[in-house]
GROMACS .gro file of C-alpha atoms in nm:
model
  359
    1UNK     CA    1  -2.908   2.731  -3.930
    2UNK     CA    2  -2.705   3.046  -3.906
    3UNK     CA    3  -2.496   3.197  -3.611
    4UNK     CA    4  -2.662   3.564  -3.495
    5UNK     CA    5  -2.626   3.796  -3.191
    6UNK     CA    6  -2.962   3.853  -3.021
    7UNK     CA    7  -3.058   4.059  -2.753
    8UNK     CA    8  -3.331   3.854  -2.567
    9UNK     CA    9  -3.447   4.122  -2.340
   10UNK     CA   10  -3.418   4.499  -2.311
   11UNK     CA   11  -3.114   4.546  -2.059
   12UNK     CA   12  -3.043   4.158  -2.083
   13UNK     CA   13  -2.629   4.097  -2.231
   14UNK     CA   14  -2.658   3.989  -2.644
   15UNK     CA   15  -2.623   3.578  -2.647
   16UNK     CA   16  -2.441   3.479  -2.944
   17UNK     CA   17  -2.685   3.178  -3.068
   18UNK     CA   18  -2.773   2.945  -3.394
   19UNK     CA   19  -3.099   3.056  -3.536
   20UNK     CA   20  -3.330   2.896  -3.745
   21UNK     CA   21  -3.356   3.120  -4.067
   22UNK     CA   22  -3.653   3.032  -4.312
   23UNK     CA   23  -3.577   3.099  -4.722
   24UNK     CA   24  -3.697   3.386  -4.831
   25UNK     CA   25  -4.093   3.477  -4.904
   26UNK     CA   26  -4.264   3.707  -5.166
   27UNK     CA   27  -4.080   4.033  -5.178
   28UNK     CA   28  -3.826   3.940  -5.018
   29UNK     CA   29  -3.415   3.857  -5.046
   30UNK     CA   30  -3.171   3.640  -4.801
   31UNK     CA   31  -2.846   3.803  -4.760
   32UNK     CA   32  -2.511   3.638  -4.662
   33UNK     CA   33  -2.333   3.919  -4.495
   34UNK     CA   34  -1.955   4.003  -4.592
   35UNK     CA   35  -1.944   4.265  -4.268
   36UNK     CA   36  -2.127   4.430  -4.052
   37UNK     CA   37  -2.072   4.796  -3.797
   38UNK     CA   38  -2.107   4.836  -3.497
   39UNK     CA   39  -2.284   5.136  -3.442
   40UNK     CA   40  -2.386   5.312  -3.152
   41UNK     CA   41  -2.759   5.287  -3.233
   42UNK     CA   42  -2.738   4.923  -3.179
   43UNK     CA   43  -2.588   4.952  -2.836
   44UNK     CA   44  -2.872   5.218  -2.775
   45UNK     CA   45  -3.140   4.920  -2.878
   46UNK     CA   46  -2.989   4.743  -2.591
   47UNK     CA   47  -3.044   4.998  -2.322
   48UNK     CA   48  -3.346   5.049  -2.424
   49UNK     CA   49  -3.287   5.456  -2.551
   50UNK     CA   50  -3.434   5.314  -2.864
   51UNK     CA   51  -3.724   5.055  -2.865
   52UNK     CA   52  -3.813   4.818  -3.120
   53UNK     CA   53  -3.929   4.472  -3.012
   54UNK     CA   54  -3.786   4.168  -2.879
   55UNK     CA   55  -3.585   3.930  -2.853
   56UNK     CA   56  -3.461   4.075  -3.171
   57UNK     CA   57  -3.110   4.049  -3.391
   58UNK     CA   58  -2.952   4.362  -3.402
   59UNK     CA   59  -2.724   4.529  -3.613
   60UNK     CA   60  -2.812   4.760  -3.930
   61UNK     CA   61  -2.521   4.862  -4.117
   62UNK     CA   62  -2.397   4.523  -4.344
   63UNK     CA   63  -2.294   4.437  -4.662
   64UNK     CA   64  -2.295   4.060  -4.852
   65UNK     CA   65  -2.418   3.876  -5.109
   66UNK     CA   66  -2.769   3.812  -5.209
   67UNK     CA   67  -2.785   3.379  -5.171
   68UNK     CA   68  -3.170   3.331  -5.278
   69UNK     CA   69  -3.453   3.567  -5.388
   70UNK     CA   70  -3.845   3.500  -5.323
   71UNK     CA   71  -4.109   3.544  -5.540
   72UNK     CA   72  -4.166   3.890  -5.742
   73UNK     CA   73  -3.772   4.012  -5.700
   74UNK     CA   74  -3.714   4.100  -6.020
   75UNK     CA   75  -3.447   4.340  -5.937
   76UNK     CA   76  -3.164   4.114  -5.734
   77UNK     CA   77  -3.039   3.794  -5.791
   78UNK     CA   78  -2.827   3.538  -5.621
   79UNK     CA   79  -2.452   3.674  -5.661
   80UNK     CA   80  -2.561   3.981  -5.623
   81UNK     CA   81  -2.307   4.237  -5.373
   82UNK     CA   82  -2.589   4.485  -5.201
   83UNK     CA   83  -2.583   4.722  -4.889
   84UNK     CA   84  -2.872   4.680  -4.647
   85UNK     CA   85  -3.037   4.980  -4.591
   86UNK     CA   86  -3.252   4.972  -4.241
   87UNK     CA   87  -3.451   5.259  -4.325
   88UNK     CA   88  -3.633   5.185  -4.659
   89UNK     CA   89  -3.902   5.438  -4.766
   90UNK     CA   90  -4.248   5.340  -4.825
   91UNK     CA   91  -4.274   5.595  -5.124
   92UNK     CA   92  -4.675   5.686  -4.952
   93UNK     CA   93  -4.632   5.826  -4.616
   94UNK     CA   94  -4.636   6.220  -4.579
   95UNK     CA   95  -4.285   6.244  -4.545
   96UNK     CA   96  -4.228   6.048  -4.853
   97UNK     CA   97  -4.497   6.303  -5.071
   98UNK     CA   98  -4.287   6.567  -4.939
   99UNK     CA   99  -3.924   6.434  -5.082
  100UNK     CA  100  -3.835   6.381  -4.665
  101UNK     CA  101  -3.737   5.981  -4.729
  102UNK     CA  102  -3.522   5.948  -4.414
  103UNK     CA  103  -3.826   6.049  -4.232
  104UNK     CA  104  -4.061   5.808  -4.358
  105UNK     CA  105  -4.317   5.677  -4.091
  106UNK     CA  106  -4.344   5.340  -4.220
  107UNK     CA  107  -3.988   5.298  -4.250
  108UNK     CA  108  -3.960   5.076  -3.940
  109UNK     CA  109  -4.268   4.894  -3.982
  110UNK     CA  110  -4.076   4.593  -4.079
  111UNK     CA  111  -3.857   4.547  -3.725
  112UNK     CA  112  -4.204   4.419  -3.569
  113UNK     CA  113  -4.242   4.156  -3.785
  114UNK     CA  114  -4.106   3.760  -3.703
  115UNK     CA  115  -3.868   3.673  -3.946
  116UNK     CA  116  -3.633   3.430  -3.774
  117UNK     CA  117  -3.681   3.159  -3.495
  118UNK     CA  118  -3.442   3.042  -3.164
  119UNK     CA  119  -3.374   2.734  -3.138
  120UNK     CA  120  -3.642   2.668  -2.870
  121UNK     CA  121  -3.887   2.755  -3.158
  122UNK     CA  122  -3.964   3.093  -3.011
  123UNK     CA  123  -4.051   3.426  -3.245
  124UNK     CA  124  -3.745   3.632  -3.368
  125UNK     CA  125  -3.759   4.027  -3.470
  126UNK     CA  126  -3.520   4.193  -3.717
  127UNK     CA  127  -3.368   4.441  -3.467
  128UNK     CA  128  -3.387   4.768  -3.698
  129UNK     CA  129  -3.572   4.555  -3.997
  130UNK     CA  130  -3.230   4.414  -4.112
  131UNK     CA  131  -3.051   4.208  -3.846
  132UNK     CA  132  -2.701   4.235  -3.984
  133UNK     CA  133  -2.551   4.046  -3.645
  134UNK     CA  134  -2.579   3.765  -3.843
  135UNK     CA  135  -2.392   3.528  -4.093
  136UNK     CA  136  -2.712   3.502  -4.314
  137UNK     CA  137  -3.033   3.738  -4.313
  138UNK     CA  138  -3.410   3.752  -4.514
  139UNK     CA  139  -3.501   4.100  -4.544
  140UNK     CA  140  -3.730   4.280  -4.755
  141UNK     CA  141  -3.636   4.339  -5.113
  142UNK     CA  142  -3.639   4.709  -5.056
  143UNK     CA  143  -3.379   4.701  -4.760
  144UNK     CA  144  -3.099   4.632  -5.013
  145UNK     CA  145  -2.943   4.830  -5.287
  146UNK     CA  146  -2.634   4.736  -5.484
  147UNK     CA  147  -2.264   4.800  -5.436
  148UNK     CA  148  -2.126   5.085  -5.552
  149UNK     CA  149  -1.931   4.977  -5.878
  150UNK     CA  150  -1.543   5.016  -5.726
  151UNK     CA  151  -1.659   4.982  -5.331
  152UNK     CA  152  -1.511   4.684  -5.172
  153UNK     CA  153  -1.798   4.440  -5.054
  154UNK     CA  154  -1.654   4.466  -4.648
  155UNK     CA  155  -1.608   4.810  -4.654
  156UNK     CA  156  -1.908   4.874  -4.839
  157UNK     CA  157  -2.109   4.766  -4.512
  158UNK     CA  158  -1.992   5.137  -4.362
  159UNK     CA  159  -2.194   5.311  -4.639
  160UNK     CA  160  -2.514   5.156  -4.480
  161UNK     CA  161  -2.517   5.414  -4.167
  162UNK     CA  162  -2.196   5.571  -4.029
  163UNK     CA  163  -2.082   5.696  -4.361
  164UNK     CA  164  -2.473   5.793  -4.477
  165UNK     CA  165  -2.483   5.993  -4.175
  166UNK     CA  166  -2.197   6.156  -4.140
  167UNK     CA  167  -2.193   6.270  -4.538
  168UNK     CA  168  -2.551   6.376  -4.495
  169UNK     CA  169  -2.468   6.616  -4.152
  170UNK     CA  170  -2.241   6.782  -4.381
  171UNK     CA  171  -2.369   6.797  -4.694
  172UNK     CA  172  -2.728   6.801  -4.617
  173UNK     CA  173  -2.833   6.902  -4.302
  174UNK     CA  174  -2.542   7.136  -4.187
  175UNK     CA  175  -2.495   7.263  -4.604
  176UNK     CA  176  -2.153   7.316  -4.564
  177UNK     CA  177  -1.997   7.568  -4.748
  178UNK     CA  178  -1.606   7.568  -4.903
  179UNK     CA  179  -1.412   7.758  -4.684
  180UNK     CA  180  -1.640   7.755  -4.331
  181UNK     CA  181  -1.565   7.655  -4.001
  182UNK     CA  182  -1.689   7.299  -3.858
  183UNK     CA  183  -1.642   7.164  -3.521
  184UNK     CA  184  -1.746   6.761  -3.476
  185UNK     CA  185  -1.859   6.667  -3.122
  186UNK     CA  186  -1.735   6.302  -3.090
  187UNK     CA  187  -1.494   6.097  -3.306
  188UNK     CA  188  -1.645   5.766  -3.333
  189UNK     CA  189  -1.728   5.595  -3.669
  190UNK     CA  190  -1.965   5.860  -3.764
  191UNK     CA  191  -1.773   6.144  -3.614
  192UNK     CA  192  -1.468   5.995  -3.851
  193UNK     CA  193  -1.711   6.033  -4.131
  194UNK     CA  194  -1.862   6.363  -4.081
  195UNK     CA  195  -1.459   6.474  -4.060
  196UNK     CA  196  -1.403   6.327  -4.393
  197UNK     CA  197  -1.725   6.486  -4.552
  198UNK     CA  198  -1.590   6.829  -4.396
  199UNK     CA  199  -1.306   6.751  -4.589
  200UNK     CA  200  -1.505   6.675  -4.900
  201UNK     CA  201  -1.718   7.012  -4.896
  202UNK     CA  202  -1.384   7.201  -4.863
  203UNK     CA  203  -1.478   7.326  -4.513
  204UNK     CA  204  -1.132   7.529  -4.426
  205UNK     CA  205  -1.058   7.486  -4.062
  206UNK     CA  206  -1.186   7.135  -3.918
  207UNK     CA  207  -1.167   7.083  -3.526
  208UNK     CA  208  -1.267   6.728  -3.384
  209UNK     CA  209  -1.405   6.753  -3.018
  210UNK     CA  210  -1.365   6.434  -2.793
  211UNK     CA  211  -1.349   6.266  -2.461
  212UNK     CA  212  -0.963   6.061  -2.508
  213UNK     CA  213  -0.669   6.215  -2.610
  214UNK     CA  214  -0.613   5.924  -2.803
  215UNK     CA  215  -0.837   5.960  -3.037
  216UNK     CA  216  -0.628   6.253  -3.241
  217UNK     CA  217  -0.428   6.060  -3.414
  218UNK     CA  218  -0.738   5.921  -3.601
  219UNK     CA  219  -0.911   6.257  -3.598
  220UNK     CA  220  -0.663   6.420  -3.795
  221UNK     CA  221  -0.588   6.120  -4.072
  222UNK     CA  222  -0.974   6.179  -4.137
  223UNK     CA  223  -0.947   6.554  -4.196
  224UNK     CA  224  -0.938   6.706  -3.854
  225UNK     CA  225  -0.726   7.062  -3.862
  226UNK     CA  226  -0.688   7.107  -3.491
  227UNK     CA  227  -0.804   6.886  -3.195
  228UNK     CA  228  -0.957   6.936  -2.820
  229UNK     CA  229  -1.039   6.737  -2.560
  230UNK     CA  230  -1.381   6.795  -2.464
  231UNK     CA  231  -1.348   6.995  -2.136
  232UNK     CA  232  -1.572   7.249  -1.965
  233UNK     CA  233  -1.424   7.488  -2.139
  234UNK     CA  234  -1.453   7.342  -2.521
  235UNK     CA  235  -1.681   7.665  -2.629
  236UNK     CA  236  -1.426   7.873  -2.526
  237UNK     CA  237  -1.151   7.726  -2.681
  238UNK     CA  238  -1.323   7.654  -3.019
  239UNK     CA  239  -1.343   7.993  -3.041
  240UNK     CA  240  -1.024   8.133  -2.937
  241UNK     CA  241  -0.946   7.862  -3.239
  242UNK     CA  242  -1.165   8.103  -3.484
  243UNK     CA  243  -1.044   8.415  -3.417
  244UNK     CA  244  -1.287   8.490  -3.140
  245UNK     CA  245  -1.586   8.420  -3.310
  246UNK     CA  246  -1.714   8.035  -3.280
  247UNK     CA  247  -1.699   7.797  -3.610
  248UNK     CA  248  -1.984   7.838  -3.891
  249UNK     CA  249  -2.104   7.449  -3.783
  250UNK     CA  250  -2.097   7.201  -3.552
  251UNK     CA  251  -2.223   6.862  -3.560
  252UNK     CA  252  -2.262   6.678  -3.247
  253UNK     CA  253  -2.211   6.305  -3.275
  254UNK     CA  254  -2.296   6.173  -2.921
  255UNK     CA  255  -2.613   6.218  -2.789
  256UNK     CA  256  -2.610   6.413  -2.485
  257UNK     CA  257  -2.720   6.727  -2.357
  258UNK     CA  258  -2.428   6.875  -2.228
  259UNK     CA  259  -2.202   6.805  -2.593
  260UNK     CA  260  -2.495   6.951  -2.756
  261UNK     CA  261  -2.519   7.247  -2.550
  262UNK     CA  262  -2.148   7.240  -2.603
  263UNK     CA  263  -2.226   7.199  -3.008
  264UNK     CA  264  -2.451   7.521  -2.978
  265UNK     CA  265  -2.260   7.760  -2.822
  266UNK     CA  266  -1.917   7.682  -2.996
  267UNK     CA  267  -2.066   7.829  -3.362
  268UNK     CA  268  -2.086   8.196  -3.402
  269UNK     CA  269  -2.360   8.389  -3.433
  270UNK     CA  270  -2.569   8.294  -3.695
  271UNK     CA  271  -2.435   7.999  -3.652
  272UNK     CA  272  -2.518   7.646  -3.764
  273UNK     CA  273  -2.539   7.279  -3.522
  274UNK     CA  274  -2.645   6.979  -3.657
  275UNK     CA  275  -2.767   6.700  -3.346
  276UNK     CA  276  -2.663   6.348  -3.528
  277UNK     CA  277  -2.610   6.161  -3.209
  278UNK     CA  278  -2.955   6.011  -3.061
  279UNK     CA  279  -2.983   6.091  -2.684
  280UNK     CA  280  -3.225   5.917  -2.415
  281UNK     CA  281  -3.568   6.100  -2.276
  282UNK     CA  282  -3.347   6.214  -1.997
  283UNK     CA  283  -3.102   6.441  -2.204
  284UNK     CA  284  -3.285   6.770  -2.185
  285UNK     CA  285  -3.165   7.071  -2.361
  286UNK     CA  286  -3.217   7.414  -2.228
  287UNK     CA  287  -3.219   7.795  -2.389
  288UNK     CA  288  -3.306   8.103  -2.259
  289UNK     CA  289  -3.559   8.364  -2.502
  290UNK     CA  290  -3.255   8.618  -2.500
  291UNK     CA  291  -3.008   8.433  -2.620
  292UNK     CA  292  -3.194   8.245  -2.888
  293UNK     CA  293  -3.272   8.591  -3.016
  294UNK     CA  294  -2.915   8.718  -2.959
  295UNK     CA  295  -2.745   8.462  -3.112
  296UNK     CA  296  -2.944   8.402  -3.431
  297UNK     CA  297  -2.812   8.020  -3.427
  298UNK     CA  298  -2.954   7.717  -3.602
  299UNK     CA  299  -3.039   7.372  -3.372
  300UNK     CA  300  -3.150   7.086  -3.661
  301UNK     CA  301  -3.182   6.758  -3.570
  302UNK     CA  302  -3.073   6.513  -3.864
  303UNK     CA  303  -3.160   6.143  -3.927
  304UNK     CA  304  -3.019   5.900  -4.133
  305UNK     CA  305  -2.806   6.228  -4.274
  306UNK     CA  306  -3.153   6.338  -4.427
  307UNK     CA  307  -3.057   6.107  -4.690
  308UNK     CA  308  -3.181   5.927  -4.988
  309UNK     CA  309  -2.941   5.632  -4.988
  310UNK     CA  310  -3.056   5.576  -5.368
  311UNK     CA  311  -2.931   5.926  -5.468
  312UNK     CA  312  -2.669   5.944  -5.218
  313UNK     CA  313  -2.465   5.596  -5.261
  314UNK     CA  314  -2.367   5.678  -5.578
  315UNK     CA  315  -2.248   6.006  -5.477
  316UNK     CA  316  -2.031   5.871  -5.230
  317UNK     CA  317  -1.896   5.539  -5.445
  318UNK     CA  318  -1.767   5.833  -5.630
  319UNK     CA  319  -1.579   6.003  -5.393
  320UNK     CA  320  -1.445   5.648  -5.286
  321UNK     CA  321  -1.282   5.577  -5.647
  322UNK     CA  322  -1.147   5.932  -5.673
  323UNK     CA  323  -0.968   5.829  -5.322
  324UNK     CA  324  -1.101   6.130  -5.116
  325UNK     CA  325  -1.307   5.918  -4.895
  326UNK     CA  326  -1.145   5.596  -4.711
  327UNK     CA  327  -1.330   5.365  -4.575
  328UNK     CA  328  -1.124   5.150  -4.439
  329UNK     CA  329  -0.957   5.462  -4.211
  330UNK     CA  330  -1.311   5.436  -4.008
  331UNK     CA  331  -1.223   5.052  -3.867
  332UNK     CA  332  -1.032   5.027  -3.520
  333UNK     CA  333  -1.141   4.674  -3.471
  334UNK     CA  334  -1.185   4.382  -3.717
  335UNK     CA  335  -1.392   4.146  -3.502
  336UNK     CA  336  -1.606   3.827  -3.538
  337UNK     CA  337  -1.933   3.823  -3.366
  338UNK     CA  338  -1.864   3.670  -3.046
  339UNK     CA  339  -1.662   4.034  -3.008
  340UNK     CA  340  -1.959   4.259  -3.047
  341UNK     CA  341  -1.978   4.254  -2.696
  342UNK     CA  342  -1.683   4.396  -2.602
  343UNK     CA  343  -1.692   4.619  -2.885
  344UNK     CA  344  -2.040   4.779  -2.695
  345UNK     CA  345  -1.778   4.797  -2.392
  346UNK     CA  346  -1.543   5.021  -2.618
  347UNK     CA  347  -1.824   5.247  -2.718
  348UNK     CA  348  -1.904   5.311  -2.393
  349UNK     CA  349  -1.566   5.360  -2.254
  350UNK     CA  350  -1.516   5.621  -2.535
  351UNK     CA  351  -1.277   5.409  -2.682
  352UNK     CA  352  -1.169   5.311  -3.072
  353UNK     CA  353  -1.298   5.424  -3.347
  354UNK     CA  354  -1.607   5.212  -3.602
  355UNK     CA  355  -1.587   4.789  -3.491
  356UNK     CA  356  -1.633   4.574  -3.824
  357UNK     CA  357  -1.787   4.213  -3.756
  358UNK     CA  358  -1.643   4.071  -4.081
  359UNK     CA  359  -1.792   3.699  -4.174
   0.00000   0.00000   0.00000
């Protein structure tokens, strides 16, 4: 029996309870969690913006230590430090055949599996494959990657989503070039990672935008050269800060129609906007045909930072060891399992950066 955070149904509050976790079967590994990040995607699962089978144990950004492995798992051993990969690629679908593993059509197939039992004997599903909001979890062996050398195990949890997403948005999707100006909408965990990634890319001007004035110091510590409190005039303020032209690149980390539109309007003619935030179906963004022609801007979605975790984690580790990427700077709250509901409330209120569940 291990303690876990259970989502009993969409729209219901989380329940912290003991669950019956089986030993790993063939092709599986059991992992004792060291830490798990509280991501906005977890909140999106609770309110139905994203759908997975329920009841489920949430949490998809985590790292820990292998406790045991099932039959046929040769690349892992008890004692190995690992990062959880919530979206493993199958290697055989159309997207994978194109090398776009972040769009794998089978990546979330495991979320429909039954992986554990509640105390009353009812079935539990593993959220986004890995069920990281628990003291221990059982996952498919392809859902774990080795923790890179020189990265503390607790901090490594952040590599599983926030850092890969922010880094990939800058380096793979927007492809920021040295000297370009970048504006980042939303200074949460992913936004802070995006600001650091823009700094690593050599961006000349890095503008952070958030509804909260209290986040300015967080943003500047992550690399922002300018800070704008979000309002109806935000695009105009961005253009003023960039010589009247607009930013070369905008990265939207909120997932709301108004911020997506503001991000697009904040870029120059020919500018590039990458949308990282996950919005609901009710968030409709509109453009007229003439402005699309006139501005010549590019608007693109970004899934998991357009990353291949197996390739990108070692690259990120190099930046960590060099001191250019500070994982600890993303964390504003270290909590236990019982603190997850309050962390959700803080996200809704736009407070803080990443909350990290430490076991």
